[in-house]
CSV table of C-alpha atoms and ligand atoms in Angstrom, one decimal:
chain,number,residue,atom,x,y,z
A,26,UNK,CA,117.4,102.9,114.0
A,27,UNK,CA,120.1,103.4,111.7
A,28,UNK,CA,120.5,106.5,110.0
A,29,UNK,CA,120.1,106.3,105.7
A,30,UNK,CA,123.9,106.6,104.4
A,31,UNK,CA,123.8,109.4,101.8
A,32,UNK,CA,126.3,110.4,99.4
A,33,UNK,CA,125.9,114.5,98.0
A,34,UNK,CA,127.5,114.7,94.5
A,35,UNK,CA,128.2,118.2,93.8
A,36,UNK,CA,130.2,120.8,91.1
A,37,UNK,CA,130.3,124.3,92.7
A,38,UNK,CA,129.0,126.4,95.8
A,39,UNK,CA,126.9,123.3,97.1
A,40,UNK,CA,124.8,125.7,99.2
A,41,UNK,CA,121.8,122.9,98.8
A,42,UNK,CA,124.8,120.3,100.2
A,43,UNK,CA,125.3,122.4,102.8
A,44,UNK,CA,121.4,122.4,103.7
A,45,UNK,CA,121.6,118.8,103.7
A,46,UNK,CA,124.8,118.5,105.4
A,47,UNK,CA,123.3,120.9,108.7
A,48,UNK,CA,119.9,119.0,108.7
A,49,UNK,CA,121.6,116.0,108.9
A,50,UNK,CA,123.3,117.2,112.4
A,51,UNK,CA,120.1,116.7,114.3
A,52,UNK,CA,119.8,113.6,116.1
A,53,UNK,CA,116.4,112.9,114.9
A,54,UNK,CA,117.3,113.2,111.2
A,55,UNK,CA,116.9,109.8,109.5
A,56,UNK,CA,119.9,110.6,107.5
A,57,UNK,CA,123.8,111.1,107.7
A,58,UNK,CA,125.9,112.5,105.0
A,59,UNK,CA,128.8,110.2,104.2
A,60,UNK,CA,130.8,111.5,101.3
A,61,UNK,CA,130.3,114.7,99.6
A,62,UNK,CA,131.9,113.8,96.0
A,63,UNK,CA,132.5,116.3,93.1
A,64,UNK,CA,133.7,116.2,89.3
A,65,UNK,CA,135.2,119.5,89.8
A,66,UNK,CA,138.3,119.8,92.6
A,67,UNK,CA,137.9,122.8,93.1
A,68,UNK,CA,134.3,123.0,94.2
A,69,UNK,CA,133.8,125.3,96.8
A,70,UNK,CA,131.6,122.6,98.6
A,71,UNK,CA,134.4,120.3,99.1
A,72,UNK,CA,136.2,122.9,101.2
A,73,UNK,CA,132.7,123.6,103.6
A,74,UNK,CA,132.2,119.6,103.9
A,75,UNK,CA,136.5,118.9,105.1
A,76,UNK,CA,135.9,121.0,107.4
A,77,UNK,CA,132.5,119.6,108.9
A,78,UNK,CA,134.4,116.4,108.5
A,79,UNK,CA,132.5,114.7,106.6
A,80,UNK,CA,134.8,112.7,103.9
A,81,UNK,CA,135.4,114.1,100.3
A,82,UNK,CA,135.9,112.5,96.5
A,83,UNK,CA,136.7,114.7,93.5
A,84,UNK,CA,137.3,113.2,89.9
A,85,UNK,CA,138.0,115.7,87.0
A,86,UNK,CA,135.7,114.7,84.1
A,87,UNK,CA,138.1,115.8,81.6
A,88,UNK,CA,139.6,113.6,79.2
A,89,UNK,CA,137.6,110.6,80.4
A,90,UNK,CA,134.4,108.8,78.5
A,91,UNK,CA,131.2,109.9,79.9
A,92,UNK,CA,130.9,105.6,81.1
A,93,UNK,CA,134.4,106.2,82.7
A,94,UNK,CA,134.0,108.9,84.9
A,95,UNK,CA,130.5,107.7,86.2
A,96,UNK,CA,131.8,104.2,87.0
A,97,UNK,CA,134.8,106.0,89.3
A,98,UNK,CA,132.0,108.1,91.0
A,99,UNK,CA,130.0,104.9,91.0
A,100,UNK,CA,133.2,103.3,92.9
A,101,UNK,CA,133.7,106.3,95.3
A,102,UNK,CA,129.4,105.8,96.5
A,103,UNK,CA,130.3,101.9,96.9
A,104,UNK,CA,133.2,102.3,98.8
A,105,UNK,CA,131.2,104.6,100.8
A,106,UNK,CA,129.0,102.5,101.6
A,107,UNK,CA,126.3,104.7,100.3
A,108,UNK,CA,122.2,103.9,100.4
A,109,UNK,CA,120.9,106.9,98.8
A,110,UNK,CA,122.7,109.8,96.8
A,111,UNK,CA,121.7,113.1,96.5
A,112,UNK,CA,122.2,115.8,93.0
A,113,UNK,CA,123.0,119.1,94.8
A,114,UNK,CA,124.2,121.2,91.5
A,115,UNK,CA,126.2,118.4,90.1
A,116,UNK,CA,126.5,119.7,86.5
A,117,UNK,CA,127.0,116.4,84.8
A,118,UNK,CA,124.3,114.7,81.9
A,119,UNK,CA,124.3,110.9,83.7
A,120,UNK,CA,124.8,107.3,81.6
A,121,UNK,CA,121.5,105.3,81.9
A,122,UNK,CA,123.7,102.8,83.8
A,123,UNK,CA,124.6,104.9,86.4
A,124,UNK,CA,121.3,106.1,86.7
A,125,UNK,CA,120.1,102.5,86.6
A,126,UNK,CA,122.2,101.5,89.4
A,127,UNK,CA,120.3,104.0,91.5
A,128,UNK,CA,117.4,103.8,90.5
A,129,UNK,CA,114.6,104.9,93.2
A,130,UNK,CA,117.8,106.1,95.3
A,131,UNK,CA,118.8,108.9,93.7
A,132,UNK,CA,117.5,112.1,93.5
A,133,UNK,CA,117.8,115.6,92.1
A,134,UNK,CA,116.9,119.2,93.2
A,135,UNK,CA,115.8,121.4,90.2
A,136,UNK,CA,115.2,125.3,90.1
A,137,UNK,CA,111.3,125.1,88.5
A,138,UNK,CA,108.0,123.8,89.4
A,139,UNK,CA,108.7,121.0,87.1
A,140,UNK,CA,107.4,119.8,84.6
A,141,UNK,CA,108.2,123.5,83.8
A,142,UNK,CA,111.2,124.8,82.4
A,143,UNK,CA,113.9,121.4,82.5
A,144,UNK,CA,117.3,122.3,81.8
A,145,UNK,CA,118.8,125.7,82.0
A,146,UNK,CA,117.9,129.6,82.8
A,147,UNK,CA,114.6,128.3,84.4
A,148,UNK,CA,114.3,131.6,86.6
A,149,UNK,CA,114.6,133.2,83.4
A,150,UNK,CA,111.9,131.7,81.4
A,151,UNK,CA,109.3,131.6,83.9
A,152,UNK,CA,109.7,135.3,84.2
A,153,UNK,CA,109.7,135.9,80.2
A,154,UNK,CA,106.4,133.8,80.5
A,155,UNK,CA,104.9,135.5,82.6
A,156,UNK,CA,104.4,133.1,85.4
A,157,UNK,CA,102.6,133.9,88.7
A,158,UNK,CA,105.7,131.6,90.5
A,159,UNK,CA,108.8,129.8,89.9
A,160,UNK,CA,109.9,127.7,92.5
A,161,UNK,CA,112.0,124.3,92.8
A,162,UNK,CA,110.8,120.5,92.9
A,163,UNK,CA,112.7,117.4,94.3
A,164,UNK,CA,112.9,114.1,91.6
A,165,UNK,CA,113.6,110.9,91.4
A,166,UNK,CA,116.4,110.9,89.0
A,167,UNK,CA,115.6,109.0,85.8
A,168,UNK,CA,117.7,108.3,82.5
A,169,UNK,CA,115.5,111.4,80.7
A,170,UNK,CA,116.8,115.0,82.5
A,171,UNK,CA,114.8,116.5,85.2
A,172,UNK,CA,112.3,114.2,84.4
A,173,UNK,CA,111.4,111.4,87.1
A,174,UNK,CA,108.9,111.3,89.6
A,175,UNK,CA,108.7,114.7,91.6
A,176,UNK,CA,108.8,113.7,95.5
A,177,UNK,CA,107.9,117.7,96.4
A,178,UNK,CA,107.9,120.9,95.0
A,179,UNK,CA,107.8,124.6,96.5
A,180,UNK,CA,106.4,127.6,94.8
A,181,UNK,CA,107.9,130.9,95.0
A,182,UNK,CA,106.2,134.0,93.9
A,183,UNK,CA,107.2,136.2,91.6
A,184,UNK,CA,107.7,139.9,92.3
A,185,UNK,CA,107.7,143.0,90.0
A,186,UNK,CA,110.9,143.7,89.0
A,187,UNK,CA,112.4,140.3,89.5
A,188,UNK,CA,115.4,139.4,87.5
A,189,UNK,CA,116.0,135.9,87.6
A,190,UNK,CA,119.0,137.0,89.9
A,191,UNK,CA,116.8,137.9,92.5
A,192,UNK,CA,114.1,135.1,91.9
A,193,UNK,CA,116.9,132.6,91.8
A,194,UNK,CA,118.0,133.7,95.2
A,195,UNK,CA,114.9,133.2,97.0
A,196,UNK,CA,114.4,130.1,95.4
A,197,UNK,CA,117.4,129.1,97.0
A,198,UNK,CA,115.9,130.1,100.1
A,199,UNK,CA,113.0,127.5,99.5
A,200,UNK,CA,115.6,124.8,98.2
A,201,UNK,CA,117.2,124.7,101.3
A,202,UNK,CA,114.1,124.0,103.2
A,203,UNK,CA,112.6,121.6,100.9
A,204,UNK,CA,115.7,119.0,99.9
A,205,UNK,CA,116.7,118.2,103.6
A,206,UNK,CA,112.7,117.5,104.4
A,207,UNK,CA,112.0,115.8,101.3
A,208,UNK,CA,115.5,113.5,101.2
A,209,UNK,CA,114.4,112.4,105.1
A,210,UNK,CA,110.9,111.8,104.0
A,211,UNK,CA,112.4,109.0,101.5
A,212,UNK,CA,115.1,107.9,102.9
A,213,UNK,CA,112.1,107.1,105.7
A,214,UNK,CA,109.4,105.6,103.7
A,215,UNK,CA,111.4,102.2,103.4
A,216,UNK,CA,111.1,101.9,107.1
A,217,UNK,CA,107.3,102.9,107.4
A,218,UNK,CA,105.1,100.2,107.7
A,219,UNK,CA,102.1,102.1,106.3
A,220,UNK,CA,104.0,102.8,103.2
A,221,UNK,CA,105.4,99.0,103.2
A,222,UNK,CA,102.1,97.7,103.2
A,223,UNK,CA,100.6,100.3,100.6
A,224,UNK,CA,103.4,98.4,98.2
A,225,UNK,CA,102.3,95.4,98.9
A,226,UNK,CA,98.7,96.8,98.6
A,227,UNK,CA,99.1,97.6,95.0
A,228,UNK,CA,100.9,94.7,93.9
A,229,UNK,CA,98.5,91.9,95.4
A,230,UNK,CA,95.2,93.4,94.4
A,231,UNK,CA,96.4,93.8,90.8
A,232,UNK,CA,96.2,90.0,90.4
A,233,UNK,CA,93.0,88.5,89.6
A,234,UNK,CA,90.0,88.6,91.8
A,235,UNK,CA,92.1,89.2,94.9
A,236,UNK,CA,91.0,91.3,97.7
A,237,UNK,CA,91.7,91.9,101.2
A,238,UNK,CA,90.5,91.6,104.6
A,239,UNK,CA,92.0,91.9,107.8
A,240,UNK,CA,93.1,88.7,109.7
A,241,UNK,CA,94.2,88.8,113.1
A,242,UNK,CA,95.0,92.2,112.4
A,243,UNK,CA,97.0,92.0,109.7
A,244,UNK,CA,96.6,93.3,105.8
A,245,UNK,CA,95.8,89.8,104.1
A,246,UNK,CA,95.1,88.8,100.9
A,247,UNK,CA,93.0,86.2,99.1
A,248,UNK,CA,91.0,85.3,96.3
A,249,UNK,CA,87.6,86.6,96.3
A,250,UNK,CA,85.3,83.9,98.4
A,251,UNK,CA,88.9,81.8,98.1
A,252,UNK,CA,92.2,80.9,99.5
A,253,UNK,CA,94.7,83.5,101.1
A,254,UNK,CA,97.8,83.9,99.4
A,255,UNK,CA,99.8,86.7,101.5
A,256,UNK,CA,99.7,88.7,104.9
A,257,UNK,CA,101.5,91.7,106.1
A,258,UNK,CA,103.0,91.6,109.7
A,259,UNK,CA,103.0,94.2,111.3
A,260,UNK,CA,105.2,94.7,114.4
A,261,UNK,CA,103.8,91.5,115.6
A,262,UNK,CA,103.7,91.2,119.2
A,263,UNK,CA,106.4,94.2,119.2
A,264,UNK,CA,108.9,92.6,117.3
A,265,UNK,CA,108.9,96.2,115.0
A,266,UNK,CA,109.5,94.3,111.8
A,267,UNK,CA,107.6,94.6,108.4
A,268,UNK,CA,107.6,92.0,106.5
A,269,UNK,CA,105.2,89.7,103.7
A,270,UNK,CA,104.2,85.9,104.5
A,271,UNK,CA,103.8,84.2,101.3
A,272,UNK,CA,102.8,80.3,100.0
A,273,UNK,CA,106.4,78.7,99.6
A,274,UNK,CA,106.6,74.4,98.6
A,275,UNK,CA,107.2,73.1,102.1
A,276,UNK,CA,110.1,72.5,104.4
A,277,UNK,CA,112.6,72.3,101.7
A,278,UNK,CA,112.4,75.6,100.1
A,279,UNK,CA,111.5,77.5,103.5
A,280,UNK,CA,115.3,76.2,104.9
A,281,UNK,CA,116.8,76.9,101.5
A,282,UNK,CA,115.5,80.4,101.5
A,283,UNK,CA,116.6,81.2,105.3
A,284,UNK,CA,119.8,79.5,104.7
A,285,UNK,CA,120.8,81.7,101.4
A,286,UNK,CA,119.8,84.9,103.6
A,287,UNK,CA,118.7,84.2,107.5
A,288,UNK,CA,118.1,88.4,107.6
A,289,UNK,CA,115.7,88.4,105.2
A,290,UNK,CA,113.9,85.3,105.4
A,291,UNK,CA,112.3,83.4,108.8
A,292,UNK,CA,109.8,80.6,109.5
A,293,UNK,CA,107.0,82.4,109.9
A,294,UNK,CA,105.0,81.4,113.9
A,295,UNK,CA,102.1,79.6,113.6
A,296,UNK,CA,102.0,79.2,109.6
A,297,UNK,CA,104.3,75.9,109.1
A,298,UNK,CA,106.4,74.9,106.8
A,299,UNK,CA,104.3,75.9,104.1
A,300,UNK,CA,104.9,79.9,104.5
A,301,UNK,CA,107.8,82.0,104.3
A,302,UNK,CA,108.4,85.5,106.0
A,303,UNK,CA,110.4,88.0,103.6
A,304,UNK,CA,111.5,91.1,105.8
A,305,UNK,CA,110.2,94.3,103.5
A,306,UNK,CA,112.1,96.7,106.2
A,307,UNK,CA,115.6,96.5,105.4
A,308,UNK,CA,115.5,99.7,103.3
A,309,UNK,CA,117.0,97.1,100.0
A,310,UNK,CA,113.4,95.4,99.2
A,311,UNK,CA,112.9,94.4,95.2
A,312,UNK,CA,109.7,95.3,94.8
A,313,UNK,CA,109.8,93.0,91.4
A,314,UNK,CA,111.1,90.4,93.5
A,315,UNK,CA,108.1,90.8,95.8
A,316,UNK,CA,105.8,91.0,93.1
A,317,UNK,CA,107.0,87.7,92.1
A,318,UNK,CA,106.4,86.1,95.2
A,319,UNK,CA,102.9,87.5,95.4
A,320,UNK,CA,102.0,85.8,92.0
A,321,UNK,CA,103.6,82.6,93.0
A,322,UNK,CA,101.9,82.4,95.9
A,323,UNK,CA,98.9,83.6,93.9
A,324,UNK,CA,99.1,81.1,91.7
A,325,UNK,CA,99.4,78.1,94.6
A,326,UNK,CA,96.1,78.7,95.9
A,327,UNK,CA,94.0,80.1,92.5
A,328,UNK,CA,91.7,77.6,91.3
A,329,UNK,CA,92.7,75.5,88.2
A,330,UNK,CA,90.6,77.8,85.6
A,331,UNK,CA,91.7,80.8,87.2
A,332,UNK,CA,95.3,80.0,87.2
A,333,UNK,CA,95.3,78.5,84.1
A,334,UNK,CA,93.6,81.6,82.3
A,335,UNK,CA,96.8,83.9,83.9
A,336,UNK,CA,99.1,81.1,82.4
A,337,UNK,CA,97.2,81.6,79.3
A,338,UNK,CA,97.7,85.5,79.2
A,339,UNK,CA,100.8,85.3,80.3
A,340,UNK,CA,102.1,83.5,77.2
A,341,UNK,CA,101.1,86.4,74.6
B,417,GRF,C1,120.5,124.9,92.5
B,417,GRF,O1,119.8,126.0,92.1
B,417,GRF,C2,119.9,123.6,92.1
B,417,GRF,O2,118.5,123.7,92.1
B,417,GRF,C3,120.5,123.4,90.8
B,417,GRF,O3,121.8,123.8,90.9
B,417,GRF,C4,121.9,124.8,91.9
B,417,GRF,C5,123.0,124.4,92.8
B,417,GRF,O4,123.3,125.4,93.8
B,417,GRF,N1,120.3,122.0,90.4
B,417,GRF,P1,124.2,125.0,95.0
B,417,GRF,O5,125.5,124.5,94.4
B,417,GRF,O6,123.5,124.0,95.8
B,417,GRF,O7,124.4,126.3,95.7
């Protein structure tokens, strides 16, 4: 399979891009690094990642709008191709449309068991409060600093005598270990059919009086003592794909669809014309998008009241 194309956007020693730059040499990391990209020239990083040859971007900040210099980073991760990026020390406050463009794809390492101590001199304050640990914590990166969902954290205890000099070091320690694990366990989940169908899980029970069953071995769903309105294949007979079958119009809309994007949707075997197979494993699913098409097909199959009650809510 191929590997998750990941950008490291750094401003100084980039010991945590380093960590993520040597996991990524094993063959059975689910990642590569593609560019290693910096605000700051001079960043020490740059230098380590030329010479593992893995390309480099820098962009000095100065003088530019805050809008500015994100869009020219934004450019350098397009241009890069890149799938997922990856905060390593990059000392820069973020536009909410940068962050938007990434959103779920970008993440952050941070030196606290947050939500402790956001922001700065966090090995500092945990040991003025008196804390047992400090530690570090992988995030989703969100508009609001060091505050989106934590993926994983790692404790680190606190010893006599620490100054956040020493504490900060050993965190390190733990940093390195926990970004390259957690970064492969996301860049992964796109893939994994358990986590694929736990998505579509949450999105088709939320709809009223749905529930599921298994048909044929696969996660389907239906209206309680009703219709069926999606299933999940499942690697069906060994094809390795992922992917939701949902109530379309007919013929029509079914060639339409596969026409506009013959990777992500197929005629789904056995179902007719009335069904449509949307891949979910292509690591770009919009799970809005899908949620969509679960309350369409929803809606094709709910009885009259039913349906017309959702209408009914949905136009407060
Ligand atoms: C790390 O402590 C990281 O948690 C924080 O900035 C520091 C970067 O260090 N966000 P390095 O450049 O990776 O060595």
């Amino acid at each position: 399979m191929a590997k998750a194309r990941v950008a490291v956007l750094i401003s100084g020693t980039g010991t945590n891009m380093a960590a993520l730059l040597y996991a990524a040499k094993a063959t059975d990391c689910p990642y590569e690094i593609v560019l290693v990209a910096s605000n700051n020239p001079e960043a020490a990083g740059l230098k380590l990642a030329e010479a593992e040859g893995v390309a480099t971007f820098a962009h000095p900040h100065k003088g530019l709008s805050r809008e500015a210099h994100d869009g020219i980073m934004h450019d350098a991760l397009l241009a890069a191709k890149t799938e997922f990026v990856a905060l390593a020390g990059y000392m820069r406050i973020l536009t909410p449309e940068f962050v938007g463009k990434w959103e779920g794809r970008m993440l952050n390492i941070h030196p606290s068991l947050l939500p402790k101590y956001k922001g700065l001199h966090t090995h500092e304050r945990a040991i003025e409060a008196g804390d047992s640990h400090g530690g570090c914590s992988v995030h989703l990166v969100t508009a609001e600093l060091d505050d989106g969902p934590v993926l994983g954290q790692t404790e680190v205890a606190i010893l006599p005598g620490d100054t956040e000099h020493s504490l900060a070091a050993r965190v390190l320690i733990a940093e390195h270990q926990l970004y390259p694990r957690i970064l492969a366990a996301h860049v992964s989940r796109e893939r994994d059919p358990d986590w694929l169908v736990a998505q579509v899980r949450e999105r088709a029970l939320a709809l009223p009086e749905a529930d599921e069953v298994a048909s044929h071995g696969m996660p389907c769903f239906g209206i309680i003592k009703g219709k069926k309105f999606a299933y999940v294949s499942v690697d069906h007979h060994g094809d390795g794909k992922t992917a939701l079958l949902v109530k379309i119009s007919g013929a029509e809309e079914q060639n339409q669809l596969i026409e506009m994007d013959e990777d992500r949707y197929y005629r789904p075997a056995y179902f007719g014309d009335g069904w449509i197979g949307i891949r979910l494993d292509l690591g770009d699913t919009d799970w809005d998008h899908i949620g969509e098409w679960l309350r369409k097909s929803w809606q094709s199959v709910a009885p009259k009241k039913l349906a017309g009650l959702m209408q009914a809510a949905d136009a407060f």
